Structure formats: structure tokens, C-alpha cells
Short mmCIF file of C-alpha atoms in Angstrom, two decimals:
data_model
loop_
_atom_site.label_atom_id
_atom_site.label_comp_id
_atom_site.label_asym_id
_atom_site.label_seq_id
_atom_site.Cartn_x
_atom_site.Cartn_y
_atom_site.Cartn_z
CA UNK A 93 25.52 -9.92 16.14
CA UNK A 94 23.77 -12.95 18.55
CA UNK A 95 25.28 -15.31 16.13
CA UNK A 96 29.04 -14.14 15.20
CA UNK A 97 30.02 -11.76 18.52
CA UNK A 98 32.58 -10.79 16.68
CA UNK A 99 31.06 -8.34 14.58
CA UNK A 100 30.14 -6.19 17.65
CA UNK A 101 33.71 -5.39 17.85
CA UNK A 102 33.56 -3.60 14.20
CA UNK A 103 33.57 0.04 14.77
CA UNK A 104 30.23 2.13 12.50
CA UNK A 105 32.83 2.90 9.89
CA UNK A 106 33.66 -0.52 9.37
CA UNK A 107 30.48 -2.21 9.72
CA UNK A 108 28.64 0.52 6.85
CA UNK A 109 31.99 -0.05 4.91
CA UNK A 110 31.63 -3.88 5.08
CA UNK A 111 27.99 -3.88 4.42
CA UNK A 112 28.78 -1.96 0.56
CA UNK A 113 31.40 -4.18 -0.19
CA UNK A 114 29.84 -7.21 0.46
CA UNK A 115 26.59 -5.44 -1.39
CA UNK A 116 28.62 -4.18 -4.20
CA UNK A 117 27.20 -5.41 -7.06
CA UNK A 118 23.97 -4.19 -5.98
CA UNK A 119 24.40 -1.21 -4.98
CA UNK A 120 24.97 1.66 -7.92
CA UNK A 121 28.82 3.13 -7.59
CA UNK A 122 27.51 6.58 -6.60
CA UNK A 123 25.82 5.32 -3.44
CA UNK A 124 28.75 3.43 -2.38
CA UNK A 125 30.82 6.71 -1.11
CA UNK A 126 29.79 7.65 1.93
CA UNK A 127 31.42 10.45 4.98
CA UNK A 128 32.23 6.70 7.09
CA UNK A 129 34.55 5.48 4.13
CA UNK A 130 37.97 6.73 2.94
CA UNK A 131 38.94 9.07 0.03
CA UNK A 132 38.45 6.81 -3.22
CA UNK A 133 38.79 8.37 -6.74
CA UNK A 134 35.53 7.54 -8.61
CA UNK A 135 38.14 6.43 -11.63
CA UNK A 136 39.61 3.47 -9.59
CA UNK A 137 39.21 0.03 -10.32
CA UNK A 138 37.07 -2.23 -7.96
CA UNK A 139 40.18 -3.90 -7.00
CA UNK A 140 41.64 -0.62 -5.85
CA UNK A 141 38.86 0.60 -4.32
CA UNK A 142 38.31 -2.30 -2.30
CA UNK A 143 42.33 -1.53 -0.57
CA UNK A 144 40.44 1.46 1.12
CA UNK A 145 38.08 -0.45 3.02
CA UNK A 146 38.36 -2.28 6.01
CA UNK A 147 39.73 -5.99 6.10
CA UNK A 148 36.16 -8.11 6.99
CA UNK A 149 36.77 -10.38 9.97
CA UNK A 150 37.22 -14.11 8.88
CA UNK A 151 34.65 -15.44 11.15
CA UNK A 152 32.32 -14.28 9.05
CA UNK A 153 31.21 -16.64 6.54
CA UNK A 154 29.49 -16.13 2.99
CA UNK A 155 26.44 -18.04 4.34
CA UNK A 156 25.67 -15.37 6.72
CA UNK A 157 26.51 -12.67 4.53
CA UNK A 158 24.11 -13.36 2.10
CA UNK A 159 21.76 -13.66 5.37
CA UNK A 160 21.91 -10.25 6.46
CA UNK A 161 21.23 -8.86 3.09
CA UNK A 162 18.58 -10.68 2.73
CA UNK A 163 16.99 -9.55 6.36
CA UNK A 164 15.20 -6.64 5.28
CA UNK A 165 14.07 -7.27 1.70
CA UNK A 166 11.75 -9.06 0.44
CA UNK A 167 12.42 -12.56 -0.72
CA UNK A 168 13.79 -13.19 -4.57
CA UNK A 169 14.74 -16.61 -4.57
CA UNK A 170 12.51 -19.36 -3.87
CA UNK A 171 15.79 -21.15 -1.99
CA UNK A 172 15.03 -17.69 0.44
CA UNK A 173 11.77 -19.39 1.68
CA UNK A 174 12.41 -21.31 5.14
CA UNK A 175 8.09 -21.58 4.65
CA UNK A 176 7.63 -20.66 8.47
CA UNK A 177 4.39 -20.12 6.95
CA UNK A 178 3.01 -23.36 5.31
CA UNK A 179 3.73 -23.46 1.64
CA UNK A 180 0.35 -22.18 -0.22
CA UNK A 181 -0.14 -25.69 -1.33
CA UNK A 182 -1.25 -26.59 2.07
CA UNK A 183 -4.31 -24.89 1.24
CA UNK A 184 -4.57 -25.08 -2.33
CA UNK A 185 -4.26 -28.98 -2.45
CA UNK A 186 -4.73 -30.28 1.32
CA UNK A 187 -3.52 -33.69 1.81
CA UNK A 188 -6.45 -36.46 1.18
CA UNK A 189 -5.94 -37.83 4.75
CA UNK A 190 -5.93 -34.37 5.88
CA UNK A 191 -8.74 -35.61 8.38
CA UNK A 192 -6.57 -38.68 10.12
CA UNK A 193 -4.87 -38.08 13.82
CA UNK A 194 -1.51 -38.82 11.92
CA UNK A 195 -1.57 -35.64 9.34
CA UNK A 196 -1.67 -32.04 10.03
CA UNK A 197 -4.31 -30.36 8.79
CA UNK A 198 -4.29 -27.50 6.54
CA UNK A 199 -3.82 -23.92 7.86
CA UNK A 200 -5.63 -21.47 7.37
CA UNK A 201 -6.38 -19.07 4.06
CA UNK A 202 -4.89 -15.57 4.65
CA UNK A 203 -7.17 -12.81 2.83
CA UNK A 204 -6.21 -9.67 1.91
CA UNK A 205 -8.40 -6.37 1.66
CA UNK A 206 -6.39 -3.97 -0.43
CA UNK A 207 -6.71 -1.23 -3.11
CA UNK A 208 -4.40 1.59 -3.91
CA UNK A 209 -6.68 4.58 -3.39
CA UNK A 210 -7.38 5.69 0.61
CA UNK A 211 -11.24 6.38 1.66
CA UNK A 212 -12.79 3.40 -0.93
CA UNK A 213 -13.97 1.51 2.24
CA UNK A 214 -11.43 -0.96 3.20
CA UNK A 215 -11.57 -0.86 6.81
CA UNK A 216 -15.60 -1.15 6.71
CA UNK A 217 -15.36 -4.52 4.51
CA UNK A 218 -12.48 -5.51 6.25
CA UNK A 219 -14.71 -5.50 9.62
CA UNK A 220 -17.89 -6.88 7.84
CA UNK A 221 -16.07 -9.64 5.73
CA UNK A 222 -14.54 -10.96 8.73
CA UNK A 223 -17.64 -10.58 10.74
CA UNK A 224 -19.39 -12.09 8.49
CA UNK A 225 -17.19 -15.16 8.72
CA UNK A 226 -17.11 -15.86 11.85
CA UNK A 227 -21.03 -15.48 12.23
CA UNK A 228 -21.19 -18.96 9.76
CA UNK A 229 -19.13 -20.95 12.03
CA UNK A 230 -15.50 -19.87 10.52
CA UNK A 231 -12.76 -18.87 13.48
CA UNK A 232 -11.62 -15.71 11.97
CA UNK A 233 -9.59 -13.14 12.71
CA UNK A 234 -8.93 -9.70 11.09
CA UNK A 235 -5.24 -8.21 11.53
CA UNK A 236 -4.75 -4.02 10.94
CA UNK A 237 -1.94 -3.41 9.21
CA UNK A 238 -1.98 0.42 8.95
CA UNK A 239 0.86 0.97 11.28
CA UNK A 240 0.66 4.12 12.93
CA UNK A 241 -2.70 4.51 11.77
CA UNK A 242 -5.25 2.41 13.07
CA UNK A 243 -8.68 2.38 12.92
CA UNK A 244 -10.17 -1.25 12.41
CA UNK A 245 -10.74 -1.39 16.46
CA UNK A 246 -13.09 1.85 16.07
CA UNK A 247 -15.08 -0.09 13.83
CA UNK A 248 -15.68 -3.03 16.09
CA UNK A 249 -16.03 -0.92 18.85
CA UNK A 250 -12.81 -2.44 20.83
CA UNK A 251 -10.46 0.96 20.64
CA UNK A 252 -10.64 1.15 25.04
CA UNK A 253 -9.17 -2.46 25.39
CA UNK A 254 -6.46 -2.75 23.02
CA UNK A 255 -3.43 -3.51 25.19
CA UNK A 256 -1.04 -4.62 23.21
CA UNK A 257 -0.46 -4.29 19.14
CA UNK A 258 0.70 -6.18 16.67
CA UNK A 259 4.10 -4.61 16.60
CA UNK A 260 4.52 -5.52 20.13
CA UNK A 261 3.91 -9.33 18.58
CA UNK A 262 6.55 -8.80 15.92
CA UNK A 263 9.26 -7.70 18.38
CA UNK A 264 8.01 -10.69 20.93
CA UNK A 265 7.06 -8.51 23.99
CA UNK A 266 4.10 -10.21 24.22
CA UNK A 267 2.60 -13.16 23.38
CA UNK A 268 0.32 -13.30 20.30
CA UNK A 269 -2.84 -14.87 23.05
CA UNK A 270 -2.10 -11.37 25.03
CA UNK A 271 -2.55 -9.27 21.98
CA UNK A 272 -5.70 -10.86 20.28
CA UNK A 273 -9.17 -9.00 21.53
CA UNK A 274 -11.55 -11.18 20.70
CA UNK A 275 -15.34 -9.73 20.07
CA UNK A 276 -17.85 -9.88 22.46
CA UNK A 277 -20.87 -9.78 20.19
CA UNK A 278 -19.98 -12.34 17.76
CA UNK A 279 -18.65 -15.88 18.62
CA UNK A 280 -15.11 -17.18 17.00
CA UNK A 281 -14.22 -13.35 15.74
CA UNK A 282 -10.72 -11.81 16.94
CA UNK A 283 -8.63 -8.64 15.71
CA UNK A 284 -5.08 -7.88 16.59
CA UNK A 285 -4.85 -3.86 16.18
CA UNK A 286 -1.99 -2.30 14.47
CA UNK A 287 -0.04 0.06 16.75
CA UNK A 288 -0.52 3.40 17.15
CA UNK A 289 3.07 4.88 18.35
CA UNK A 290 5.27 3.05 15.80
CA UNK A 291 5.57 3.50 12.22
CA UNK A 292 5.52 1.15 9.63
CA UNK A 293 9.36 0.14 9.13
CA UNK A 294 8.64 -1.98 12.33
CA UNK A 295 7.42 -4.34 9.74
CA UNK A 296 9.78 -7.38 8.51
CA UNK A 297 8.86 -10.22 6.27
CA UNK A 298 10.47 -12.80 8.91
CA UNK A 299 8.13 -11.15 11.86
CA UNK A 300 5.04 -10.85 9.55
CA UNK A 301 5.52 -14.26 8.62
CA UNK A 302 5.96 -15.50 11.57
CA UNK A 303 3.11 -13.81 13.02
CA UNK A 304 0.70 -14.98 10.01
CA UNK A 305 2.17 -18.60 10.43
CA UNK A 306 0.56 -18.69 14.23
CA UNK A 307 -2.48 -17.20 13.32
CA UNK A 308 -3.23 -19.61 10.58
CA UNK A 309 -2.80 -22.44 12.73
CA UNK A 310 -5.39 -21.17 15.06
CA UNK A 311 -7.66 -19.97 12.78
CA UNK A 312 -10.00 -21.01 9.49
CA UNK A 313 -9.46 -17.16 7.94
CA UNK A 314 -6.83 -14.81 8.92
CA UNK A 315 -8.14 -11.20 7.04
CA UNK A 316 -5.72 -8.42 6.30
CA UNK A 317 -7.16 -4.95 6.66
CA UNK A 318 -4.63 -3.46 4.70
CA UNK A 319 -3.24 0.64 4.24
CA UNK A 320 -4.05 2.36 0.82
CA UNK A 321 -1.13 2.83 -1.53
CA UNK A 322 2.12 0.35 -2.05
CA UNK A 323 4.19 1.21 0.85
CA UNK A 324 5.85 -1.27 3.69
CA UNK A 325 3.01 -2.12 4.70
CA UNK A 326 0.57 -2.97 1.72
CA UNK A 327 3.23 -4.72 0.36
CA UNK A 328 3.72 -6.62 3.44
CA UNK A 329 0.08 -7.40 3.65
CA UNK A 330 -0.19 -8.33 0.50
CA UNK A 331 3.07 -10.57 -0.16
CA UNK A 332 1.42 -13.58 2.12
CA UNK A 333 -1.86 -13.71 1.52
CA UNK A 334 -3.94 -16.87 -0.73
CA UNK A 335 -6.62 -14.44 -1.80
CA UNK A 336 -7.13 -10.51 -2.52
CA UNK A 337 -10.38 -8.81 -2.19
CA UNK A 338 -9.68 -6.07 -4.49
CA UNK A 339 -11.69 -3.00 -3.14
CA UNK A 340 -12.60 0.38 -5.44
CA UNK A 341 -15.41 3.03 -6.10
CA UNK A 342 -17.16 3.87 -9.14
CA UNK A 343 -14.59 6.48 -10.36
CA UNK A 344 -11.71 6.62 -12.59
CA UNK A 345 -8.77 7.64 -10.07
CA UNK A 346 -9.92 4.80 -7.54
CA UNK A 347 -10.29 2.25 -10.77
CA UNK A 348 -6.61 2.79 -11.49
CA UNK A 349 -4.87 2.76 -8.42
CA UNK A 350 -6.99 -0.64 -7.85
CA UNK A 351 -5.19 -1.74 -11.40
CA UNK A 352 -1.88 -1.05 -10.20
CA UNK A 353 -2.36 -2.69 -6.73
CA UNK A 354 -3.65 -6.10 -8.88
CA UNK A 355 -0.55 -5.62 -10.75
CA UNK A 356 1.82 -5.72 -7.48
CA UNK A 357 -0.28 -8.70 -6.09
CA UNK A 358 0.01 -10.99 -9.43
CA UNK A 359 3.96 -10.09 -9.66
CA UNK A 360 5.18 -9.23 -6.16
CA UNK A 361 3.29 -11.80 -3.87
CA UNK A 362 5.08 -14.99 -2.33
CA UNK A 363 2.76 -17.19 -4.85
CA UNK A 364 3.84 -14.85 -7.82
CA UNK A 365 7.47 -15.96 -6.58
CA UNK A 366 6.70 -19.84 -6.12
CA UNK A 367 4.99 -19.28 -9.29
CA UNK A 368 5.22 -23.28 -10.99
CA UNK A 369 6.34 -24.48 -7.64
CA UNK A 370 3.14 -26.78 -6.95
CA UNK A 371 0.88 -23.07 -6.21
CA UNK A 372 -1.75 -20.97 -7.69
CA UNK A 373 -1.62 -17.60 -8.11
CA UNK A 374 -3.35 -15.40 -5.64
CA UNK A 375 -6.97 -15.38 -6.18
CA UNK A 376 -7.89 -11.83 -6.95
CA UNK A 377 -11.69 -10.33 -6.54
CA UNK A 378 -13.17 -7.12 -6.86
CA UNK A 379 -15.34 -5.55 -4.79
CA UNK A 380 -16.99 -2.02 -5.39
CA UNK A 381 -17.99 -0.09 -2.61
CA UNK A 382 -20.04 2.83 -2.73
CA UNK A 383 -22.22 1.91 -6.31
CA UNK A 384 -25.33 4.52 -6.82
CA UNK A 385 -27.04 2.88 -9.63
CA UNK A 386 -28.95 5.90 -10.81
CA UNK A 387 -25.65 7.65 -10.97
CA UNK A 388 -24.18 4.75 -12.95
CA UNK A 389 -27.31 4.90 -14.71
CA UNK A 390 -27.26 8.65 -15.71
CA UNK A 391 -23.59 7.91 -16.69
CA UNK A 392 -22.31 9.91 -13.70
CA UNK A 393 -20.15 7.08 -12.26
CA UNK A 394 -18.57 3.82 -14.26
CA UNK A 395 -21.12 1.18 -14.37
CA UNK A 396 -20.36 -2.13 -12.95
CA UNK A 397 -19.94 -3.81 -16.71
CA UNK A 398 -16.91 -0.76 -17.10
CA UNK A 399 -15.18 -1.50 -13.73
CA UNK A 400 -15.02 -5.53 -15.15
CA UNK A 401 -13.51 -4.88 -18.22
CA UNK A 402 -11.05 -2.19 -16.74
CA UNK A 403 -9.90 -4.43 -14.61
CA UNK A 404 -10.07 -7.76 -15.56
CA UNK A 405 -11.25 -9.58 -12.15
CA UNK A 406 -14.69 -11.40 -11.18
CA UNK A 407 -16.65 -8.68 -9.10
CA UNK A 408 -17.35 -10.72 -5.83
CA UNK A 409 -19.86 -7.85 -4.59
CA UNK A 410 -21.56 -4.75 -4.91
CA UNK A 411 -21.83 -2.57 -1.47
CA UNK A 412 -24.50 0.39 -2.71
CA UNK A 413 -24.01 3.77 -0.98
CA UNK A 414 -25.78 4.04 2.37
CA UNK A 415 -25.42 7.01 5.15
CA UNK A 416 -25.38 3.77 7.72
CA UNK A 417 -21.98 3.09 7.45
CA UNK A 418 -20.84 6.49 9.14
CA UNK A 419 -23.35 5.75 12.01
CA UNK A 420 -22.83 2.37 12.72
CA UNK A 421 -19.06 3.30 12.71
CA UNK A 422 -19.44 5.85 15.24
CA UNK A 423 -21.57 3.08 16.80
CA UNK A 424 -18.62 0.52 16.69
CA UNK A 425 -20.64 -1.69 14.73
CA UNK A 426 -20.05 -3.28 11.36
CA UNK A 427 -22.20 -2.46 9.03
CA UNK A 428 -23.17 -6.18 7.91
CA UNK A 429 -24.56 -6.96 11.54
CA UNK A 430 -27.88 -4.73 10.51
CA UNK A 431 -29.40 -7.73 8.73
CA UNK A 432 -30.28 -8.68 5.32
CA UNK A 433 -33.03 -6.45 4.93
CA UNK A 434 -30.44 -3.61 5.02
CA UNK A 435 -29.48 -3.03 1.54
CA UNK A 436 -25.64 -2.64 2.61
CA UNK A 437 -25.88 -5.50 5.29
CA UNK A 438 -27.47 -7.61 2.86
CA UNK A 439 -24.72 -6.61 -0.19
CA UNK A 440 -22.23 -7.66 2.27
CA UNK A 441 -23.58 -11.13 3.34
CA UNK A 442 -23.98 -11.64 -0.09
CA UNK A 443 -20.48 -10.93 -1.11
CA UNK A 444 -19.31 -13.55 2.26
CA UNK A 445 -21.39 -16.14 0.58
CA UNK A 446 -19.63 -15.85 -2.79
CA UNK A 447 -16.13 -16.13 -1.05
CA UNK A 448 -17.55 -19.34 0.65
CA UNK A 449 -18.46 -20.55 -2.71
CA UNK A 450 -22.31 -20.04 -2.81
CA UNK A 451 -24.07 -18.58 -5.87
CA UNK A 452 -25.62 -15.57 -5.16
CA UNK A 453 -26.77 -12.89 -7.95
CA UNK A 454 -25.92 -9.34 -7.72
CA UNK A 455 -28.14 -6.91 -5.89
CA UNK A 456 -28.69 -3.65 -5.29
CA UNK A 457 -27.26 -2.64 -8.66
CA UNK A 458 -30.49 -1.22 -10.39
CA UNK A 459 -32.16 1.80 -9.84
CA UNK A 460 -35.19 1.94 -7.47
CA UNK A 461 -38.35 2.90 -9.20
CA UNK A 462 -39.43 6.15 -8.87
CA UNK A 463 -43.47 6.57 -7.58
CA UNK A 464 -45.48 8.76 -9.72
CA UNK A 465 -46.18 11.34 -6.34
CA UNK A 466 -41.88 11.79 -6.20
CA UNK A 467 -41.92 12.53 -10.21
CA UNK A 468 -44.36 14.60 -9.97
CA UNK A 469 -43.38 16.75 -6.64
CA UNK A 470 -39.97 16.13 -6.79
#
């Protein structure tokens, strides 16, 4: 309406009708009828049934047509890209003089922590990845995207001074430096909570993109804590991002909702769109949370060789169960600041490493022995 005032003038009925006929060979004939239209027999041609709708005012043009249809979807074209955000090359290929005054340098990677099954631990790796992060030097910060549902800034212990959200971002009644808490026990770490009032269709790709464009600029990793499942705003968390951290627990349910979310990731994902347009493909990881290896052992559980094959991704760490993650979330501590000795800590810092590029072998993943007084008493 800001750009062709005309269109205020159009009453409901003939702004809905307007919207179907310019939509109408996407939209099935049965949805097209609504109580704002006029009687149309379901047996007329298009031709005819296009007389009973309102004349469309002139002054708007095809150009914007096409825009406002394309508003609240999800891009399908790559001629739909402005790239507000960088084009994943940026970061793929940087420029060689990506170090002079004259070029800009490369933005930052955007990570995303998904899976498809809620309660597998995303929130507690999303908290410890990024912490980890920033503790080697990296500017990070970690974004919530469970609308409506937050609960990354009880795990860094920041709930009392979140302000404002990132919904108040994407609507621009605050600036982005009012809504970023940055964390007062580790250096160059910063979250931006997800609000609590408003529900998830707050989210658009131009606001999330324009969001995620800022952030990269200012920092070296921008992590996604995203929602279980594939709703509006997985998908939105996952359609930007340069790499996915694939998260899932030893069990078959949590295996195959992680299979479908790597599915929607390598199809549905601004690279998967740009595919052969000078981009890689998001680089997908798996990480298993929750791994008893005397379970896995006994056969109780999938073992980690089963979880690789099922799902056909490089496992980038191994988090073994450990009561400590309940307390130090009550604590408002991530679980990776207990130190390496900490078997979870220490799974975590290894699993950072890897993501930085570092070889580090897998641990944690074999039983403990048992001493001959606990096999013998019990």
C-alpha cells in the first residue's frame, strides 16, 4: 500500500478478489470461491468467471504483482534473491584480497542447530556450541528462533534482562544493538532471544534475512537455535544458514525425524535453490546427544556405527548422557563451561574443535570398565 496508495482505496471484497485472480493459476479452483466474491457457477469458463470480479486498478503494474505474491513465501526463483544477505559464495570462496582496505571481507557463516524431534537437546548444544566459540576468540552470537517459546536465555542465565526480542527486530521497533544481550561471563558471546508474546507467523524471509544479513557483518558465527519439527520457523532457520548441525538421540523415532529434517535442508535451503550458481550445498553434521554406551552396547539404543549409516552424515560429536545438564540449566550455565575433565564439557569442546577444523577422535563412546567390588556387589 506505501508504494501504489491507490490500492488502499480497494474495498476487502475487492482486494481478496484481486489477490485470486492475479494468483489464479496457483491457486486450486475450489479455493478460489470465497463469501467476499460473487455467485460464479463452478462450470464457467475462466474468461467468464473473471466478468464477476472486480476491474484491478491500472496503476498497478505486473512487476508489483508478482511482488506481493512473492512477500510471504519462500523464494523459488533464483531471479527472487535481492542477496540482502551476501550470496553463500562470500563464504565459501572469499575473495583472495579479502584482507586489503579496498575489499569487503567475508561475512560471517550462519549455523544451524536443528532436528525434527523436540527434547533431543538442541537448546543445550545450541548454548554450548556457541559458547564454545566465542571462548577461542570467534565473535559469536546465538539467535532463538522458537517464537513463542523461548528458552535459550534460561540456559545462559540472561531470562531477567531480555528487553527486547527478535520479533521486535523484524518489525524495526528497535534497533538490532538494543536487542542483543551480550554475556557477561564469556568475552565476544551475544544472544538475541526469541519473543515470548508473539507467535511464529511474525516470521518473514525478507525480515529474517535482513536480520541475519546485520548479524553476519558483525559477527564471525551467527548460530541458530532452532524449534523441533518443520514449521515457520525451522524452515525459516534453516533456509539461510551455510552449515547444519544435525542433532538426534540414540532411538529410532528421533533418527527419523532427524532424516526428514536433512531432507528439507538439502532441498528447501537458499543453497539447495542457488544450487550450480557458484555455491555448495549446506554442510550437514550430526551430532548425537544423549549416547549411553553400555546401552548401545547391550543393544538397548542404536550404536553410533547405526545412526551413520541411517543417516548418511559425518557425526561431528558424541555428547554421553550426564544428570549435569539439568543442573547447570537450572544454574544458567552451559554445560561445556564445566571443563574438559567433564565428560559432557569435554564431548562438547571436542565437537567445537571439529567444526573449526581440528582432528579430534571420538570420546566417551565406550563403556567404562566395571571394578571387580561393583560386579561382585552390584
Amino acid at each position: 500500500s506505501k508504494t501504489h496508495p491507490t490500492f488502499t482505496t480497494m474495498t476487502p471484497s475487492a482486494t481478496l478478489c484481486f489477490l485470486r485472480q492475479a494468483g489464479r493459476n496457483a491457486v486450486p479452483t475450489s479455493s478460489r470461491i470465497t463469501p467476499f466474491s460473487k455467485p460464479c457457477s463452478q462450470n464457467m469458463n475462466v474468461s467468464k468467471r473473471s466478468s464477476c470480479l472486480p476491474a484491478v486498478p491500472a496503476t498497478l503494474s505486473s512487476s508489483w504483482t508478482q511482488t506481493l505474491f512473492t512477500h510471504r513465501q519462500f523464494a523459488t526463483e533464483k531471479k527472487s534473491h535481492p542477496f540482502v544477505l551476501s550470496h553463500p559464495s562470500e563464504v565459501d570462496h572469499p575473495p583472495a584480497n579479502s584482507t586489503s582496505d579496498s575489499a569487503q571481507p567475508p561475512r560471517g557463516r550462519i549455523v544451524c542447530i536443528t532436528s525434527g524431534k523436540g527434547g533431543v537437546g538442541k537448546t543445550t548444544s545450541a548454548a554450548s556450541f556457541a559458547t564454545g566459540l566465542a571462548q577461542r576468540g570467534h565473535a559469536t552470537c546465538v539467535v532463538d528462533f522458537d517464537i513463542g517459546l523461548r528458552n535459550l536465555d534460561i540456559h545462559l542465565g540472561v531470562e531477567r534482562r531480555v528487553i527486547f526480542d527478535f520479533v521486535h527486530v523484524l518489525q524495526e521497533e528497535c534497533s538490532l544493538h538494543q536487542a542483543l544481550i551480550a554475556d557477561k561471563k564469556v568475552k565476544g558471546l551475544y544472544m538475541l532471544a526469541a519473543s515470548q508474546t508473539r507467535d511464529k507467523e511474525s516470521l518473514t524471509v525478507e525480515g529474517v534475512e535482513r536480520v541475519l544479513a546485520e548479524l553476519a557483518e558483525r559477527f564471525d558465527y551467527v548460530v541458530l537455535d532452532s524449534p523441533a519439527g518443520i514449521e515457520s520457523g525451522a524452515r525459516h532457520a534453516m533456509y539461510f544458514c551455510d552449515d547444519a548441525i544435525v542433532v538426534t538421540n540414540p532411538e529410532l523415532s528421533s533418527c527419523r525425524d532427524a532424516d526428514k529434517m536433512i531432507g528439507f535442508v538439502s532441498s528447501r535451503s537458499r543453497r539447495a535453490e542457488l544450487g550450480g550458481d557458484g555455491c555448495l550445498p549446506v554442510s550437514q553434521t550430526l551430532l548425537i546427544t544423549r549416547y549411553d554406551p553400555a546401552r548401545a552396547e547391550a543393544e538397548e539404543s542404536l550404536a553410533i556405527t547405526d545412526m551413520k549409516e541411517l543417516l548418511g552424515l559425518p557425526v561431528i560429536g558424541v555428547i554421553p548422557e550426564s544428570k549435569d545438564v539439568l543442573f547447570c540449566t537450572n544454574l544458567g550455565t552451559p554445560i561445556i563451561s564445566m571443563g574438559d575433565d567433564h565428560p559432557a564439557a569435554g564431548a562438547y569442546m571436542d565437537m567445537v574443535d571439529r567444526f573449526l577444523g581440528n582432528e579430534k577422535e571420538l570420546r566417551f563412546v565406550t563403556p567404562e570398565p566395571v571394578s571387580f567390588f561393583k560386579r561382585f556387589f552390584g
